[in-house]
Phi, psi and omega in degrees: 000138165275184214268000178239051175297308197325323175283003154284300172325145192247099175322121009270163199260131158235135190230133151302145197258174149272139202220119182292120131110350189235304154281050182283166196304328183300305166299000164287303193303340187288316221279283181335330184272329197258002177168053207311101169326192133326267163279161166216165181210108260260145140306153202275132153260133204271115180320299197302334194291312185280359174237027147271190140332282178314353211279350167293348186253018164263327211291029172250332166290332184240036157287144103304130186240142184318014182241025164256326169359133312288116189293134156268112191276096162247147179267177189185135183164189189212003157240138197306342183287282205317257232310328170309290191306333173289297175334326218261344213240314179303309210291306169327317197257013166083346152349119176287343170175166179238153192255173150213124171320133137205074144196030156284129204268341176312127176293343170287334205277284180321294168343309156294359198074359159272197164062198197282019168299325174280352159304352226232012188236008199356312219279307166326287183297002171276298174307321170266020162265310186277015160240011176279297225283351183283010190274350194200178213242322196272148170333082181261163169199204218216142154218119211230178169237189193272014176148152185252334145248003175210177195255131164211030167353284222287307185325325199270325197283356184286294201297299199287311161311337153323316197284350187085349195329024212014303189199149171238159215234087175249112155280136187269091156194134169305176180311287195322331182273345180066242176243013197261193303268220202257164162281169192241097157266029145309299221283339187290331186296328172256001137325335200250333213270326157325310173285311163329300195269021136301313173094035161308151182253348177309139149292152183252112206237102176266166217210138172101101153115348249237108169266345173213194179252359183274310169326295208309307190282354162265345152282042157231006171253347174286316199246018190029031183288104194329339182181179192240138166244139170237151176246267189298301175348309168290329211266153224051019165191096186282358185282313227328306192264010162308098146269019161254344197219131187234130165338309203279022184242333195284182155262143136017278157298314147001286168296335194272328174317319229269314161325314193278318160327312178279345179259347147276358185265328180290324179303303211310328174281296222243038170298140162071348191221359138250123151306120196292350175306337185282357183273335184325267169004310181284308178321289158011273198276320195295322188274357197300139162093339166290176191259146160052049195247011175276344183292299169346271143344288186313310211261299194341291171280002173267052159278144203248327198189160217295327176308323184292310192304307194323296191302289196308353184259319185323285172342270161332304216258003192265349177265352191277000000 
């Protein structure tokens, strides 16, 4: 990819969201082979964590394999020196462009003053997008919310978009609300209209609640937004962005084949360094919606490691 894919890209845009603790490379690569997006985008990294000592045990968020192309490096942090110097690091291992979170609602994140913490800092969150983008060549861009105790769409995305971004990212919801009640994709729809009478060249990616792909186009035909980000939605179904093919279409074993894939493909990156207990979450959702699945559920999670989850789907499918 070049150093301007954003700019390539063919409208509408669907983006893999970044997810802590979920979209690690083994569930990129699933998601990529069974239903590849537009974009994809890393779990978030701590910038200041890539300019330690320590910075070898983050470099497991940013593998990547060339069939996710184009991959997004995103960061999180609040100093503008770290993200030159991370960027700078980012840049190394070959990443199509960096994201940088302000809009994680986690309270350990916020404390720092990072994430969507960085709302409530404009001044900040400007330097450290222009000292991102003076560290590189490659694309940056933001993934932010409408505001962190109150809604301030048009103020915040006016102090980012100054800034230039290649895309910005909105999930419609304040800090505050987290993941609960609906997104205002109103205030994202004024997201774009904001961007319009600036006469910005950023894209606008709207992000929150979005459950299908039939959802996705009609909020993008409601709120003119350039593209779509999914999140939660996706996991346990890497078909999401497949227009040929829809989970609620497979068989059974189908699916469970494709379960059992990820968790060998997640041992074989991550011996020694994930807990294979963190695949719980995917099993979950890969089984969501089956008849008569709580036994299932049961034997999945006390599985320690992919040869068990194997036998236990062997199981599954010789009774089905």
């Amino acid at each position: 990819m070049t150093q301007i894919f954003w700019k390539k890209l063919k409208k509408p845009i669907f983006c893999l969201a970044p997810m802590e603790g979920l979209t690690d490379a083994a569930f990129r690569f699933i998601v990529a082979k069974y239903g590849k997006p537009d974009v994809s985008f890393t779990e978030f990294t701590s910038s200041d964590g890539l300019c330690s000592v320590a910075k070898d045990k983050l470099f497991e968020n940013l593998i990547f394999d060339k069939t996710e192309r184009p991959i997004v490096a995103q960061l999180f942090g609040t100093n503008p020196d770290k993200f030159y110097d991370a960027v700078r690091i980012i840049e190394k291992l070959k990443f199509d462009g960096i994201d940088i979170n302000m809009g994680c609602p986690d309270k350990n994140i916020v404390k720092k003053g990072a994430g969507a913490a960085l709302i409530k800092t404009p001044d900040l969150a400007c330097k450290i997008i222009l000292a991102t983008k003076k560290a590189t060549n490659l694309p940056v861009s933001i993934k932010t919310r409408i505001g962190y105790d109150k809604i301030v769409t048009e103020e915040w995305i006016t102090y980012l978009l100054s800034t230039k971004p290649a895309a910005i990212t909105v999930h419609g919801r304040i800090k505050t609300e987290m993941y609960k009640g609906k997104a205002h994709w109103d205030e994202i729809a004024k997201v774009v209209l904001v961007r319009d009478k600036m006469k910005s060249k950023t894209l606008i990616i709207g992000n929150g609640d979005i459950q299908s792909l039939d959802q996705a186009y009609r909020k993008m035909e409601e709120t003119k937004v350039d593209g779509i980000m999914v999140g939660r939605a996706i996991l346990g179904n890497p078909w999401f962005f497949n227009k040929k093919v829809k989970k609620e279409n497979l068989k059974r074993k189908e699916i469970l084949d494709v379960m059992v894939e990820h968790a060998y493909l997640f041992e074989k990156l991550f011996t020694n360094k994930k807990n294979f207990a963190s695949l719980k979450k995917h099993f979950a959702a890969y089984i969501s919606g089956f008849e008569n699945s709580k036994r299932l559920k049961i034997e999945l999670m006390n599985c320690t490691n992919a040869d068990e989850v194997r036998k236990v789907v062997n199981r599954q499918v010789s009774i089905l």
